CSV table of C-alpha atoms in Angstrom, one decimal:
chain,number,residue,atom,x,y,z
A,272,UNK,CA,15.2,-7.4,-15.4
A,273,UNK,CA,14.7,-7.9,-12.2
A,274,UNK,CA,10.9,-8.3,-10.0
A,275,UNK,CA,11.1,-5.0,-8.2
A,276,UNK,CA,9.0,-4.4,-4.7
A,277,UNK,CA,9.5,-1.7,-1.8
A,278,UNK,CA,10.9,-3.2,1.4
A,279,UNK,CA,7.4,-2.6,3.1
A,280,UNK,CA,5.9,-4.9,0.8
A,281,UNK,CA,7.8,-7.7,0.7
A,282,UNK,CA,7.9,-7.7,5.0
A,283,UNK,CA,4.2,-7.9,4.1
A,284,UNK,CA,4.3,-10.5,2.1
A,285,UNK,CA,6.5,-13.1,4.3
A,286,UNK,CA,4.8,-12.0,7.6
A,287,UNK,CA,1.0,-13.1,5.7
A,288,UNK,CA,2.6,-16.5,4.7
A,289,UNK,CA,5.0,-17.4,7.3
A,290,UNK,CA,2.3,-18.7,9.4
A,291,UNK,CA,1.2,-21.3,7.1
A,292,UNK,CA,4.8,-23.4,6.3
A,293,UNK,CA,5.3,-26.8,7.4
A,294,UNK,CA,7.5,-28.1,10.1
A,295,UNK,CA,11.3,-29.5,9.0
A,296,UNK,CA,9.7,-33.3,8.7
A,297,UNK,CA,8.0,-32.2,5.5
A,298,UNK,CA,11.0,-30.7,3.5
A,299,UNK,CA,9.6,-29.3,0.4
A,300,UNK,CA,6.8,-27.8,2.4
A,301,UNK,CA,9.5,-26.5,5.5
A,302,UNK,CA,9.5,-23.2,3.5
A,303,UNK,CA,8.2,-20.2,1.5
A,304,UNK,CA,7.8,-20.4,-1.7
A,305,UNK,CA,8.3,-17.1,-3.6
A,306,UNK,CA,6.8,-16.9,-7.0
A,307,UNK,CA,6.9,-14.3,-10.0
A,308,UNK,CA,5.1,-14.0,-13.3
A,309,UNK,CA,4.2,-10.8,-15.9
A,310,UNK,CA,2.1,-9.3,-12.9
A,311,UNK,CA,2.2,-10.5,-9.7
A,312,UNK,CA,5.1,-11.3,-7.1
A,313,UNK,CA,3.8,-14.4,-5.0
A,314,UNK,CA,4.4,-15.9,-1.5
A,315,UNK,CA,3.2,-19.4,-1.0
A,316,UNK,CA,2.9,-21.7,2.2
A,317,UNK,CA,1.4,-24.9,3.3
A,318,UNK,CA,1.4,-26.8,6.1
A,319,UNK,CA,-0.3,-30.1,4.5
A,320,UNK,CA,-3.7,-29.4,6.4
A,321,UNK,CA,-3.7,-25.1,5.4
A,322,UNK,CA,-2.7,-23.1,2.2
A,323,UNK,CA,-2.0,-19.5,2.1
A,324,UNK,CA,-0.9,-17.4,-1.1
A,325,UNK,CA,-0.2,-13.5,-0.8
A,326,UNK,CA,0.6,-11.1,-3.9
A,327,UNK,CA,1.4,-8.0,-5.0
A,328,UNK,CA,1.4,-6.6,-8.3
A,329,UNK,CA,5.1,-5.6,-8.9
A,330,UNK,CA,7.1,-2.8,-11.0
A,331,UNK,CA,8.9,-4.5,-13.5
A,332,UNK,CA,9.6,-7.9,-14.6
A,333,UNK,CA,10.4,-9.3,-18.4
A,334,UNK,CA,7.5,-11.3,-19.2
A,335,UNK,CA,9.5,-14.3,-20.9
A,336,UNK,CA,11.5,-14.8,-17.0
A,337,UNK,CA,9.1,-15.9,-14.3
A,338,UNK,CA,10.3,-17.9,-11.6
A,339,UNK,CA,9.7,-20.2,-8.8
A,340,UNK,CA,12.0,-20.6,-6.1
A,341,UNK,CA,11.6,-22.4,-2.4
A,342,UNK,CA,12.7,-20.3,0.7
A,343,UNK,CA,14.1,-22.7,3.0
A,344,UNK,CA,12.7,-22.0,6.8
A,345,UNK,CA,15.9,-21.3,8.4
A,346,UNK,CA,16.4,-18.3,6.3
A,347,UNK,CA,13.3,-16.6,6.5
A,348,UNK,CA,14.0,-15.1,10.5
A,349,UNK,CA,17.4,-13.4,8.6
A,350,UNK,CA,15.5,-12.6,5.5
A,351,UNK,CA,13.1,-10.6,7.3
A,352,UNK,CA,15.4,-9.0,10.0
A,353,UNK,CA,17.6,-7.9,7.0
A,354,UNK,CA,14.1,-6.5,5.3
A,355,UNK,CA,13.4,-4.8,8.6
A,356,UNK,CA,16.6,-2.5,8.4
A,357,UNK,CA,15.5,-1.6,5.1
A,358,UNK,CA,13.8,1.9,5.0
A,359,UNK,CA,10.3,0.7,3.9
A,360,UNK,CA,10.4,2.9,0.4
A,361,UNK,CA,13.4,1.6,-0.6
A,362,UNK,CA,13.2,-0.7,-3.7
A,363,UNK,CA,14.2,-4.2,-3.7
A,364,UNK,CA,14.9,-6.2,-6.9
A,365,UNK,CA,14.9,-10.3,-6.3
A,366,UNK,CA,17.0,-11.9,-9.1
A,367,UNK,CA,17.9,-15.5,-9.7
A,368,UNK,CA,21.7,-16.5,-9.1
A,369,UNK,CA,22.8,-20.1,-9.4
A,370,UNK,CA,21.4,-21.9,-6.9
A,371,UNK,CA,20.2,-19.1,-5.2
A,372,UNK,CA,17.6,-16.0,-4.7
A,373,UNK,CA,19.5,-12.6,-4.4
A,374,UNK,CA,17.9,-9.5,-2.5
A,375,UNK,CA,18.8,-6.2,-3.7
A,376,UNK,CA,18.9,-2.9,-2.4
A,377,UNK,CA,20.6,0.4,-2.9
A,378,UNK,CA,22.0,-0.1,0.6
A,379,UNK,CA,23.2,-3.8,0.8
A,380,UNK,CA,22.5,-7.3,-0.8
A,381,UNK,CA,21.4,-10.6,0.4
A,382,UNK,CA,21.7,-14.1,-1.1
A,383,UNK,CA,19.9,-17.2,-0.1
A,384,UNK,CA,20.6,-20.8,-1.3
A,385,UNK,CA,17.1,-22.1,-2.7
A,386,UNK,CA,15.9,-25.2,-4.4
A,387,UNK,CA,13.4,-25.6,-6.6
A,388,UNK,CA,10.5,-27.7,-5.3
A,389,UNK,CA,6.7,-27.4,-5.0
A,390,UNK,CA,4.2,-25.4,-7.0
A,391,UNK,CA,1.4,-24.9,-5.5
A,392,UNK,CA,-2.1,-24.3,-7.8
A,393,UNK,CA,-6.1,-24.5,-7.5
A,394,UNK,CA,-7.7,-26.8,-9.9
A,395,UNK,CA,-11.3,-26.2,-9.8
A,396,UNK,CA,-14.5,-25.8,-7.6
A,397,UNK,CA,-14.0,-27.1,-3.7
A,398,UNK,CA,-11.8,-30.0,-5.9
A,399,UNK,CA,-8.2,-30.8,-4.7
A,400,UNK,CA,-5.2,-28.5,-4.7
A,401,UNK,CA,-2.6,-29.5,-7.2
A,402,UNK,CA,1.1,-30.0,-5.6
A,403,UNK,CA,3.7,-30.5,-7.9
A,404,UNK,CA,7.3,-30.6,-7.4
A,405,UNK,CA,10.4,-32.3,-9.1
A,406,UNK,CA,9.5,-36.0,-9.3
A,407,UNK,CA,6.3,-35.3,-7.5
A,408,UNK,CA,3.0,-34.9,-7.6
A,409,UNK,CA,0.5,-34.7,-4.8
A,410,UNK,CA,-3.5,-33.7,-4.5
A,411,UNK,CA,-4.4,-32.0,-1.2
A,412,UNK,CA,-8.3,-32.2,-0.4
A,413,UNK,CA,-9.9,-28.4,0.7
A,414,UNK,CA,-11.9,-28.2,4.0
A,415,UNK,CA,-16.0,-27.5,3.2
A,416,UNK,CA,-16.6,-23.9,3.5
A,417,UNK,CA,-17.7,-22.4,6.1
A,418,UNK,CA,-19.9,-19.1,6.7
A,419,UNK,CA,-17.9,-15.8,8.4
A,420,UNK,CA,-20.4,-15.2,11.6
A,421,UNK,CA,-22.1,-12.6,9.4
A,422,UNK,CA,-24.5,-15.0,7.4
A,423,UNK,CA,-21.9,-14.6,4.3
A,424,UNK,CA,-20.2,-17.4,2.7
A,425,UNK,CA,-16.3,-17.0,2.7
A,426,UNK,CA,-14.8,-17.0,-0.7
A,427,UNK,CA,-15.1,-20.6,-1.6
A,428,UNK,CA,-16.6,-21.1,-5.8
A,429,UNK,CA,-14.6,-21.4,-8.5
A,430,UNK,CA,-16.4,-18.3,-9.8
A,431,UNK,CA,-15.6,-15.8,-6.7
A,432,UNK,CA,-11.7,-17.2,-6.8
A,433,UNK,CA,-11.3,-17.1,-10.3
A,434,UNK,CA,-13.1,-13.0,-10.0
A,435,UNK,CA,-10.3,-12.3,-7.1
A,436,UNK,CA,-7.8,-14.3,-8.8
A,437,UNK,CA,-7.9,-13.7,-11.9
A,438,UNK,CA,-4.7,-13.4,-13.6
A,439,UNK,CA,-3.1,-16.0,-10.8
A,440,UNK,CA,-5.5,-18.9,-11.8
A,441,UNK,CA,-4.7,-18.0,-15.8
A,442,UNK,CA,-1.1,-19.9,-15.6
A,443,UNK,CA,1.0,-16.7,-15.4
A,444,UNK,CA,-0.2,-15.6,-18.5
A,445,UNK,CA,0.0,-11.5,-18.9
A,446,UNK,CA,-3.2,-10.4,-18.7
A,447,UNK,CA,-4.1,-7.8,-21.4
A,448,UNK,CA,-6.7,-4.9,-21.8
A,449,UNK,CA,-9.3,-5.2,-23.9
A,450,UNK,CA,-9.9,-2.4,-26.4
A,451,UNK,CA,-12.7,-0.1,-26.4
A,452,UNK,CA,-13.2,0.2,-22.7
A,453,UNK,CA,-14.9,3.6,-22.2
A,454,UNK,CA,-13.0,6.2,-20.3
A,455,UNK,CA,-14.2,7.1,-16.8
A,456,UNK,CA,-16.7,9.9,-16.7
A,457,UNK,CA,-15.2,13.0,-15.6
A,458,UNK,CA,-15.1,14.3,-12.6
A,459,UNK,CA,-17.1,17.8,-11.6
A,460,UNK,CA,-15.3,20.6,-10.6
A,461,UNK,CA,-16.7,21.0,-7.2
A,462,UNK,CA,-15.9,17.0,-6.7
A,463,UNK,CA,-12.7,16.0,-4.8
A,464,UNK,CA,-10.6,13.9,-6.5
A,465,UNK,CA,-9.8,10.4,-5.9
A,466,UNK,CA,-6.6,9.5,-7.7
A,467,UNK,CA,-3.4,9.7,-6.7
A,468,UNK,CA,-2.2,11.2,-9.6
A,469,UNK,CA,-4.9,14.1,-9.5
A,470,UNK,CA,-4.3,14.8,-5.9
A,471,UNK,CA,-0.6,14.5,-6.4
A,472,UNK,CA,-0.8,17.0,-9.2
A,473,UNK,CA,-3.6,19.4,-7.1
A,474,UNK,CA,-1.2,19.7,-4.3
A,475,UNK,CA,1.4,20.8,-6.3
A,476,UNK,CA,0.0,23.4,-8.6
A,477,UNK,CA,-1.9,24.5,-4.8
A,478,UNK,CA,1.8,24.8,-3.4
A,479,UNK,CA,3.2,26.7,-6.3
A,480,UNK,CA,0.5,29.0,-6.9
A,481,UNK,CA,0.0,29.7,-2.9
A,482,UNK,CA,3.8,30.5,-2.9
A,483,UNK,CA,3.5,33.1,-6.0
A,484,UNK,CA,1.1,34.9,-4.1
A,485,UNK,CA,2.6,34.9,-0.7
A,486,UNK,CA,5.5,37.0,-2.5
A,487,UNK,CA,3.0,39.7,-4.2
A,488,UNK,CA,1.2,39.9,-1.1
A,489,UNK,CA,1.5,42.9,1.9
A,490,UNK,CA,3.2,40.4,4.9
A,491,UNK,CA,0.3,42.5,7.2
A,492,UNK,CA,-2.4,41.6,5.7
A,493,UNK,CA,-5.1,38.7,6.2
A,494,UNK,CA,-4.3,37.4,2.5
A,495,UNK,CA,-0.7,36.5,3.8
A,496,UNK,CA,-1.6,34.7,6.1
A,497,UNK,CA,-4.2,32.7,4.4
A,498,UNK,CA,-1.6,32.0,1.5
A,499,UNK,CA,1.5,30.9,4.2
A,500,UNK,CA,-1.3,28.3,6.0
A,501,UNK,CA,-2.9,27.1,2.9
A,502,UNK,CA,0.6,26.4,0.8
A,503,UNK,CA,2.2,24.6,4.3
A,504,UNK,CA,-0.5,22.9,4.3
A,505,UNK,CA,-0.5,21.9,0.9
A,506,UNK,CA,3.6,20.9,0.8
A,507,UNK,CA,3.2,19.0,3.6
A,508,UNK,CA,0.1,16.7,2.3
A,509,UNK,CA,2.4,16.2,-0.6
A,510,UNK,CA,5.2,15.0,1.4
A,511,UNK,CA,2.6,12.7,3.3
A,512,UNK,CA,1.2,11.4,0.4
A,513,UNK,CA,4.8,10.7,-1.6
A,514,UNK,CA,6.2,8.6,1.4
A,515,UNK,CA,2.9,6.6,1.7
A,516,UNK,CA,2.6,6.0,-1.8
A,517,UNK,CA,6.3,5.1,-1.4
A,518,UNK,CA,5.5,2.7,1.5
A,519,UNK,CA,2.0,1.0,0.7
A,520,UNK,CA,0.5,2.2,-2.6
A,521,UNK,CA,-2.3,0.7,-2.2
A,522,UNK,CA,-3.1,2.1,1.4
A,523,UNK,CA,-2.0,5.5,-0.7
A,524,UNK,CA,-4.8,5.1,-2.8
A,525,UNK,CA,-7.5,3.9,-0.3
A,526,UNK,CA,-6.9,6.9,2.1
A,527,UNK,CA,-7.3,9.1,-1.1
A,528,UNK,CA,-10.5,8.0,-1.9
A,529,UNK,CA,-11.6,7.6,1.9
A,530,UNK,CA,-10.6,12.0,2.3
A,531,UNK,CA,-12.7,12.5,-1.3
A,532,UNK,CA,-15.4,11.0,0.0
A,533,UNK,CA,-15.4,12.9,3.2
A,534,UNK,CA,-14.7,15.8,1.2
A,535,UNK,CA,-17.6,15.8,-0.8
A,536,UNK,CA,-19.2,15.3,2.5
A,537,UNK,CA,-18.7,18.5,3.8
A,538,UNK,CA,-18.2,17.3,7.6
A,539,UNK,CA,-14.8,17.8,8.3
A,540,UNK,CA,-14.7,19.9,11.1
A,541,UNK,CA,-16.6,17.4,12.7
A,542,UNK,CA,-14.2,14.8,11.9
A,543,UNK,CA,-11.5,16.8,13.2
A,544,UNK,CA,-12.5,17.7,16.6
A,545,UNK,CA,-13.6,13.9,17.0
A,546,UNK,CA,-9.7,13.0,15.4
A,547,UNK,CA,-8.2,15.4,18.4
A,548,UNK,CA,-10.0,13.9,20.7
A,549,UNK,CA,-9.6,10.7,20.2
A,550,UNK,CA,-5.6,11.4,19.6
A,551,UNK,CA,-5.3,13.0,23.2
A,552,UNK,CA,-5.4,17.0,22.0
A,553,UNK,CA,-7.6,19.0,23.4
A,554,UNK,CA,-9.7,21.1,20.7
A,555,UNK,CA,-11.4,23.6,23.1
A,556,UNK,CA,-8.4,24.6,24.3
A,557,UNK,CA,-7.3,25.7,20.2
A,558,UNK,CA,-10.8,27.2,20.2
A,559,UNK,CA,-10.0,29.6,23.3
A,560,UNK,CA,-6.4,30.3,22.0
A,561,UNK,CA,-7.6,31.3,18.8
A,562,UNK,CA,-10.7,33.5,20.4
A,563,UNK,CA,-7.9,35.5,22.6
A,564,UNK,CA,-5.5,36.0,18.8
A,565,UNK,CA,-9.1,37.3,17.5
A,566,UNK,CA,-9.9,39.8,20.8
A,567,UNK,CA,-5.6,41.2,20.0
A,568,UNK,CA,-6.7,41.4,16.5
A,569,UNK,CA,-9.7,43.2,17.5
A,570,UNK,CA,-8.4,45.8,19.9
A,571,UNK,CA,-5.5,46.5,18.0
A,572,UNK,CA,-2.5,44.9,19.8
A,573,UNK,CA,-2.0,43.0,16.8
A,574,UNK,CA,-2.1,43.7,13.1
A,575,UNK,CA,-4.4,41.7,11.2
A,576,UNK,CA,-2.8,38.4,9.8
A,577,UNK,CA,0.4,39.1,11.9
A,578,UNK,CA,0.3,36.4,15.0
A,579,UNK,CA,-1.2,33.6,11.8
A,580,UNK,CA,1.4,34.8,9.5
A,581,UNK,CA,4.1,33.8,11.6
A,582,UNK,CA,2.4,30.7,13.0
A,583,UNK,CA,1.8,29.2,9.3
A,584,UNK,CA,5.8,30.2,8.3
C-alpha cells in the first residue's frame, strides 16, 4: 500500500526542507531525504551546520513497510516542477521500485533513482544528533538555544521535542490510543461548530432543507428570497470548504475553528465591512444600493422579495 499525500502537501514539504541540503561535496547530505512510517510522511535535510525535518500525517500506509529513501539534489528542481502541474487535491501515492522512488498520480507518473544513505534522529536533551548511513556513523553537535525576541525560549528540551514530536522520536512505532479517554463534552445548540465533519454535515442538511422550501414557497414573497440567499450561500461554503480540506486539511480545520469562534462572537458584520475594505470593495456603496431596492420595495415598483430573489438565483 502505498504512502498517500495531496500534491499541495508534498510541494509543502520539499519547499520547508530544500533550504537545508548540503552542497554536492557532501554526497549523502547533497539531498532530501524522504521518510515514511505507520503515521507520518517525513522530509529530512542537513547541511552539516543546520537540520530541518518536516511531516505530515498521511492517508494510508501498511504498518510493517516504512521506508527511507535519499532524494538526490538534481532531481528535486523536476520533482517539484512535476508537483507544481499537479492540481493541488489530487492524490499522490510514493512507492518503492528498485532502485528508485515512484510518484503517482491519476494524471501521470514520475520515477527517481534514489539510494539509500543517511538517517537522520535526535538522541536526547541539547546532546548530538545521530547520523547514520550504510557503513557510517556520524554525531553532529546542536547550537545552544537561543531565545525568539519575545523573552520565550525556542523549542530546545528533550521534554518540549519529545511533546511536539511525539510519535517521530518513538522509532516509527504506531502510536496507539489509550482506552477510556472521555468523549468531548457536547456542544450547545446555540454554539457554532468547530469540526469539519459537523460543518460539513450543517451545510448540507442547510442546502437540502433551504432547497425544499424554496420549492413550497410563493417566488413573490420575502420567504423566497431568504431561502434562495441562505441555500447559495450554504452550497457554496460547502464547495469552499471541500476544495480546502482537499488542498490543506489542516488549514481546513484551523479556519473552521477561527469562523466558530467569531461566530459565537457575534461581530461579524463588523468583520465584514472591515474584510471589504481591506479587499478594495466599497461597503457603503452595497449599503446605498440596497437602501434604493428597499425605497422600490416600499413604493411599490417592486414586489417584495422580487429584485433579492433573482439576485440570490
Amino acid at each position: 500500500m502505498p504512502v498517500t499525500i495531496n500534491a499541495h502537501q508534498l510541494g509543502r514539504l520539499i519547499d520547508r526542507t530544500i533550504g537545508h541540503i548540503g552542497d554536492e561535496f557532501t554526497e549523502p547530505l547533497h539531498g532530501i531525504r524522504l521518510e515514511a512510517d505507520a503515521a507520518f510522511l517525513y522530509s529530512v535535510a542537513s547541511d552539516r551546520y543546520t537540520v530541518a525535518v518536516a511531516r505530515y500525517r498521511h492517508d494510508g500506509l501498511d504498518a510493517a513497510e516504512p521506508f527511507a529513501r535519499t532524494l538526490p539534489a538534481g532531481c528535486l528542481p523536476s520533482l517539484r516542477e512535476w508537483i507544481g502541474a499537479q492540481p493541488g487535491s489530487d492524490p499522490v501515492g510514493i512507492t518503492l521500485a528498485e532502485g528508485r522512488v515512484r510518484f503517482t498520480t491519476p494524471r501521470s507518473e514520475l520515477g527517481i533513482a534514489v539510494d539509500d544513505m543517511v538517517r537522520v534522529r535526535v538522541t536526547a536533551d541539547q546532546q548530538a544528533i545521530l547520523i547514520v548511513g550504510e557503513g557510517f556513523l556520524g554525531a553532529q553537535m546542536p547550537a545552544r538555544a537561543r531565545r525568539d525576541g519575545v523573552g520565550t525560549d525556542t523549542l530546545t528540551t528533550l521534554d518540549q521535542v519529545h511533546d511536539a514530536w511525539q510519535h517521530a522520536l518513538s522509532a516509527g512505532e504506531a502510536t496507539t490510543m489509550a482506552d477510556g479517554i472521555p468523549a468531548e463534552p457536547g456542544r450547545r445548540r446555540y454554539e457554532a461548530v468547530e469540526s469539519i465533519t459537523e460543518t460539513v454535515e450543517d451545510l448540507l442538511k442547510h442546502t437540502l432543507r433551504t432547497t425544499h422550501d424554496l420549492f413550497s414557497t410563493d417566488i413573490s414573497s420575502q420567504a423566497f428570497a431568504a431561502y434562495a440567499a441562505s441555500g447559495v450561500m450554504a452550497w457554496s461554503a460547502y464547495r469552499y470548504l471541500e476544495a480546502l480540506h482537499r488542498a490543506d486539511p489542516k488549514l481546513a480545520a484551523a479556519v473552521v475553528a477561527e469562523t466558530a469562534g467569531q461566530l459565537d462572537d457575534g461581530a461579524i458584520g463588523e468583520w465584514a465591512w472591515d474584510a471589504a475594505k481591506s479587499a478594495g470593495h466599497d461597503p457603503e456603496k452595497w449599503q446605498a444600493e440596497f437602501d434604493k431596492q428597499l425605497a422600490r420595495r416600499k413604493n411599490g415598483s417592486v414586489q417584495p422579495g422580487q429584485d433579492q430573489a433573482i439576485a440570490a438565483v
